[in-house]
């Protein structure tokens, strides 16, 4: 069966520091992968998606970037965090009938 | 552009039925989904419906789709306190990205 892992679960970082969040998927090949962000009390905003290694599509202009160095690995990064980058970050992969399956999320607080 | 809207809050008594509503704008939607999010957790897929269907039932869950009005609803029968969570409606379009567009979520509170 397929599983998705996201880490860390929580992160507190100062403004201006770098960021690296990692997501890996097991049990499937060449999945579509996604990074969403959920601001407090709000819905989900799609940040990036990837249909294959090295293929990244950005949905919104922002301070973040994404990379897919391996088939089942998706990384969300920033060189310098802003206060507005705080939120709940969710990684997901796309299964049958276009269902999205989410990881447990990373709660990022930028101080 | 694509837009999915939901009411923000619903409160029901334990044992009653809950109905959570959603409207969407894009008529080319192919699949529509309901996700559940408990506090501090990721989203859990509850059920989904293909756009050529009117209804889908899965145990206590019933999904109704009115494609003409672009209205989707999720009915939870015999609502329990464990059903308290945020429920998200989402749609996907007929393109290669498989992106899902989410509503803002409806917070369901089940009172004992």
Short mmCIF file of C-alpha atoms in Angstrom, two decimals:
data_model
loop_
_atom_site.label_atom_id
_atom_site.label_comp_id
_atom_site.label_asym_id
_atom_site.label_seq_id
_atom_site.Cartn_x
_atom_site.Cartn_y
_atom_site.Cartn_z
CA UNK A 1 0.00 0.00 0.00
CA UNK A 2 1.03 3.57 -0.55
CA UNK A 3 2.21 5.80 2.26
CA UNK A 4 3.35 9.39 2.43
CA UNK A 5 5.78 10.80 4.97
CA UNK A 6 6.33 14.42 5.82
CA UNK A 7 8.83 15.88 8.24
CA UNK A 8 9.32 17.61 10.52
CA UNK A 9 5.89 17.73 12.13
CA UNK A 10 6.52 21.13 13.70
CA UNK A 11 9.15 23.77 13.09
CA UNK A 12 9.89 27.16 14.61
CA UNK A 13 12.28 29.27 12.58
CA UNK A 14 13.44 32.90 12.83
CA UNK A 15 12.76 35.39 10.07
CA UNK A 16 15.52 35.28 7.47
CA UNK A 17 16.52 31.69 8.12
CA UNK A 18 16.38 28.98 5.42
CA UNK A 19 13.75 26.27 5.18
CA UNK A 20 13.69 22.72 3.94
CA UNK A 21 10.61 20.50 4.28
CA UNK A 22 10.75 17.00 2.92
CA UNK A 23 8.09 14.65 1.64
CA UNK A 24 8.49 11.09 0.42
CA UNK A 25 5.99 8.64 -1.00
CA UNK A 26 6.25 4.86 -0.87
CA UNK A 27 4.44 2.16 -2.77
CA UNK A 28 3.82 3.99 -6.04
CA UNK A 29 5.82 5.04 -9.07
CA UNK A 30 5.90 8.39 -10.84
CA UNK A 31 3.17 9.99 -8.74
CA UNK A 32 2.02 13.56 -9.20
CA UNK A 33 3.15 15.41 -6.08
CA UNK A 34 1.80 18.58 -4.49
CA UNK A 35 2.60 21.15 -1.83
CA UNK A 36 -0.34 22.97 -0.26
CA UNK A 37 -0.35 25.61 2.45
CA UNK A 38 -3.15 26.19 4.92
CA UNK A 39 -3.14 29.49 6.78
CA UNK A 40 -4.81 29.50 10.21
CA UNK A 41 -8.56 29.00 9.88
CA UNK A 42 -8.40 29.13 6.10
CA UNK A 43 -8.65 26.78 3.17
CA UNK A 44 -5.85 25.20 1.22
CA UNK A 45 -3.74 27.03 -1.29
CA UNK A 46 -1.83 25.05 -3.90
CA UNK A 47 1.80 26.16 -3.96
CA UNK A 48 3.56 23.73 -6.30
CA UNK A 49 2.91 20.54 -8.17
CA UNK A 50 5.15 18.12 -10.00
CA UNK A 51 4.32 15.54 -12.65
CA UNK A 52 7.84 14.07 -12.76
CA UNK A 53 11.49 14.37 -11.69
CA UNK A 54 12.75 17.90 -12.15
CA UNK A 55 9.33 19.14 -13.33
CA UNK A 56 7.91 21.79 -11.02
CA UNK A 57 4.95 24.08 -11.62
CA UNK A 58 4.44 27.06 -9.36
CA UNK A 59 0.92 28.25 -8.72
CA UNK A 60 1.57 31.49 -6.87
CA UNK A 61 4.51 33.89 -6.80
CA UNK A 62 6.16 33.71 -3.43
CA UNK A 63 9.23 33.32 -1.29
CA UNK A 64 9.27 29.54 -1.61
CA UNK A 65 10.61 27.04 -4.12
CA UNK A 66 10.18 23.32 -4.68
CA UNK A 67 12.35 20.57 -6.08
CA UNK A 68 11.92 16.93 -7.00
CA UNK A 69 15.33 15.32 -7.03
CA UNK A 70 13.97 11.77 -7.05
CA UNK A 71 10.76 10.15 -8.29
CA UNK A 72 9.15 9.91 -4.86
CA UNK A 73 10.77 12.86 -3.08
CA UNK A 74 9.41 16.39 -3.02
CA UNK A 75 11.15 19.21 -1.17
CA UNK A 76 9.86 22.66 -0.25
CA UNK A 77 12.53 25.29 0.39
CA UNK A 78 13.17 28.90 1.13
CA UNK A 79 16.42 30.83 1.30
CA UNK A 80 15.05 33.45 3.72
CA UNK A 81 11.79 32.96 5.60
CA UNK A 82 9.26 35.74 6.07
CA UNK A 83 6.69 36.06 8.85
CA UNK A 84 4.00 35.49 6.24
CA UNK A 85 5.42 32.03 5.49
CA UNK A 86 3.95 30.73 8.76
CA UNK A 87 1.28 28.11 8.21
CA UNK A 88 0.47 24.44 7.92
CA UNK A 89 2.21 22.81 4.94
CA UNK A 90 0.76 19.70 3.42
CA UNK A 91 2.31 17.37 0.89
CA UNK A 92 0.09 15.12 -1.21
CA UNK A 93 0.25 12.59 -4.01
CA UNK A 94 -2.37 11.86 -6.63
CA UNK A 95 -3.97 8.44 -6.75
CA UNK A 96 -6.70 6.78 -8.77
CA UNK A 97 -9.56 8.92 -9.99
CA UNK A 98 -7.52 12.00 -9.18
CA UNK A 99 -7.87 11.56 -5.44
CA UNK A 100 -5.26 13.37 -3.37
CA UNK A 101 -3.70 11.62 -0.40
CA UNK A 102 -2.14 13.88 2.18
CA UNK A 103 0.69 13.62 4.64
CA UNK A 104 0.24 14.66 8.25
CA UNK A 105 1.54 18.14 7.60
CA UNK A 106 4.25 20.42 8.98
CA UNK A 107 3.28 23.34 11.18
CA UNK A 108 5.75 26.14 10.51
CA UNK A 109 5.97 29.16 12.79
CA UNK A 110 8.25 31.97 11.70
CA UNK A 111 9.19 34.24 14.59
CA UNK B 1 -11.65 30.99 -12.85
CA UNK B 2 -12.29 28.09 -10.54
CA UNK B 3 -13.94 28.79 -7.22
CA UNK B 4 -15.38 26.54 -4.53
CA UNK B 5 -17.50 27.97 -1.73
CA UNK B 6 -18.74 26.54 1.54
CA UNK B 7 -20.47 27.86 4.61
CA UNK B 8 -18.04 28.31 7.48
CA UNK B 9 -19.79 26.65 10.39
CA UNK B 10 -22.42 24.04 11.23
CA UNK B 11 -23.58 22.89 14.65
CA UNK B 12 -25.74 19.79 15.16
CA UNK B 13 -26.86 17.61 18.02
CA UNK B 14 -25.42 14.13 18.38
CA UNK B 15 -27.61 11.59 16.58
CA UNK B 16 -29.05 14.13 14.13
CA UNK B 17 -28.11 14.31 10.46
CA UNK B 18 -25.62 16.89 9.23
CA UNK B 19 -25.73 18.41 5.78
CA UNK B 20 -22.72 20.32 4.53
CA UNK B 21 -23.14 22.28 1.32
CA UNK B 22 -20.73 23.39 -1.36
CA UNK B 23 -21.00 25.29 -4.63
CA UNK B 24 -18.48 25.34 -7.44
CA UNK B 25 -18.17 27.43 -10.56
CA UNK B 26 -16.37 25.40 -13.18
CA UNK B 27 -18.72 23.30 -15.29
CA UNK B 28 -15.82 21.22 -16.60
CA UNK B 29 -15.22 19.69 -13.17
CA UNK B 30 -14.78 15.97 -13.46
CA UNK B 31 -14.56 14.70 -9.90
CA UNK B 32 -15.78 16.32 -6.70
CA UNK B 33 -14.46 15.33 -3.29
CA UNK B 34 -15.12 15.58 0.39
CA UNK B 35 -12.20 15.64 2.82
CA UNK B 36 -12.18 15.67 6.62
CA UNK B 37 -9.54 17.41 8.72
CA UNK B 38 -9.24 16.82 12.44
CA UNK B 39 -7.28 19.30 14.58
CA UNK B 40 -3.56 19.34 13.80
CA UNK B 41 -3.84 16.62 11.18
CA UNK B 42 -3.70 16.31 7.43
CA UNK B 43 -6.73 15.87 5.22
CA UNK B 44 -8.46 12.51 5.02
CA UNK B 45 -10.37 11.60 1.88
CA UNK B 46 -13.94 10.72 2.85
CA UNK B 47 -15.64 10.16 -0.47
CA UNK B 48 -15.85 11.47 -4.00
CA UNK B 49 -18.26 11.50 -6.89
CA UNK B 50 -17.80 11.57 -10.63
CA UNK B 51 -19.57 14.43 -12.36
CA UNK B 52 -21.94 12.17 -14.32
CA UNK B 53 -23.43 10.81 -11.09
CA UNK B 54 -26.22 12.33 -9.01
CA UNK B 55 -25.72 10.48 -5.78
CA UNK B 56 -23.27 8.26 -3.98
CA UNK B 57 -23.82 6.53 -0.65
CA UNK B 58 -21.11 5.09 1.55
CA UNK B 59 -22.29 3.88 4.96
CA UNK B 60 -23.33 7.00 6.92
CA UNK B 61 -22.24 9.34 4.13
CA UNK B 62 -24.42 10.44 1.22
CA UNK B 63 -23.15 12.75 -1.48
CA UNK B 64 -25.63 14.56 -3.70
CA UNK B 65 -24.58 16.38 -6.86
CA UNK B 66 -26.77 18.86 -8.70
CA UNK B 67 -24.71 19.57 -11.78
CA UNK B 68 -27.19 22.09 -13.18
CA UNK B 69 -26.88 24.26 -10.07
CA UNK B 70 -23.23 23.28 -9.46
CA UNK B 71 -24.14 22.26 -5.95
CA UNK B 72 -22.62 19.44 -3.93
CA UNK B 73 -23.70 18.28 -0.50
CA UNK B 74 -22.48 15.81 2.08
CA UNK B 75 -24.99 14.28 4.45
CA UNK B 76 -23.73 12.51 7.56
CA UNK B 77 -26.40 10.32 9.14
CA UNK B 78 -26.48 9.74 12.91
CA UNK B 79 -23.75 12.31 13.52
CA UNK B 80 -21.35 11.44 16.31
CA UNK B 81 -19.00 13.58 18.40
CA UNK B 82 -16.10 12.01 16.50
CA UNK B 83 -17.45 13.62 13.35
CA UNK B 84 -16.53 17.05 14.71
CA UNK B 85 -13.91 18.37 12.28
CA UNK B 86 -13.46 20.65 9.31
CA UNK B 87 -14.92 19.34 6.06
CA UNK B 88 -13.50 20.45 2.73
CA UNK B 89 -15.17 20.26 -0.62
CA UNK B 90 -12.86 20.10 -3.65
CA UNK B 91 -13.08 19.82 -7.42
CA UNK B 92 -10.66 18.73 -10.08
CA UNK B 93 -10.56 19.81 -13.67
CA UNK B 94 -9.99 17.97 -16.90
CA UNK B 95 -6.32 18.77 -17.33
CA UNK B 96 -3.04 16.97 -16.88
CA UNK B 97 -2.11 18.53 -13.56
CA UNK B 98 -4.66 16.65 -11.46
CA UNK B 99 -4.90 19.76 -9.29
CA UNK B 100 -7.64 19.97 -6.71
CA UNK B 101 -9.30 23.27 -5.92
CA UNK B 102 -10.50 23.39 -2.33
CA UNK B 103 -13.20 25.35 -0.58
CA UNK B 104 -12.43 27.16 2.67
CA UNK B 105 -13.88 24.37 4.77
CA UNK B 106 -16.93 23.97 7.00
CA UNK B 107 -16.32 23.48 10.70
CA UNK B 108 -18.78 20.90 12.04
CA UNK B 109 -19.44 20.93 15.76
CA UNK B 110 -21.40 18.01 17.19
CA UNK B 111 -23.05 18.79 20.54
CA UNK B 112 -23.66 15.91 22.95
#
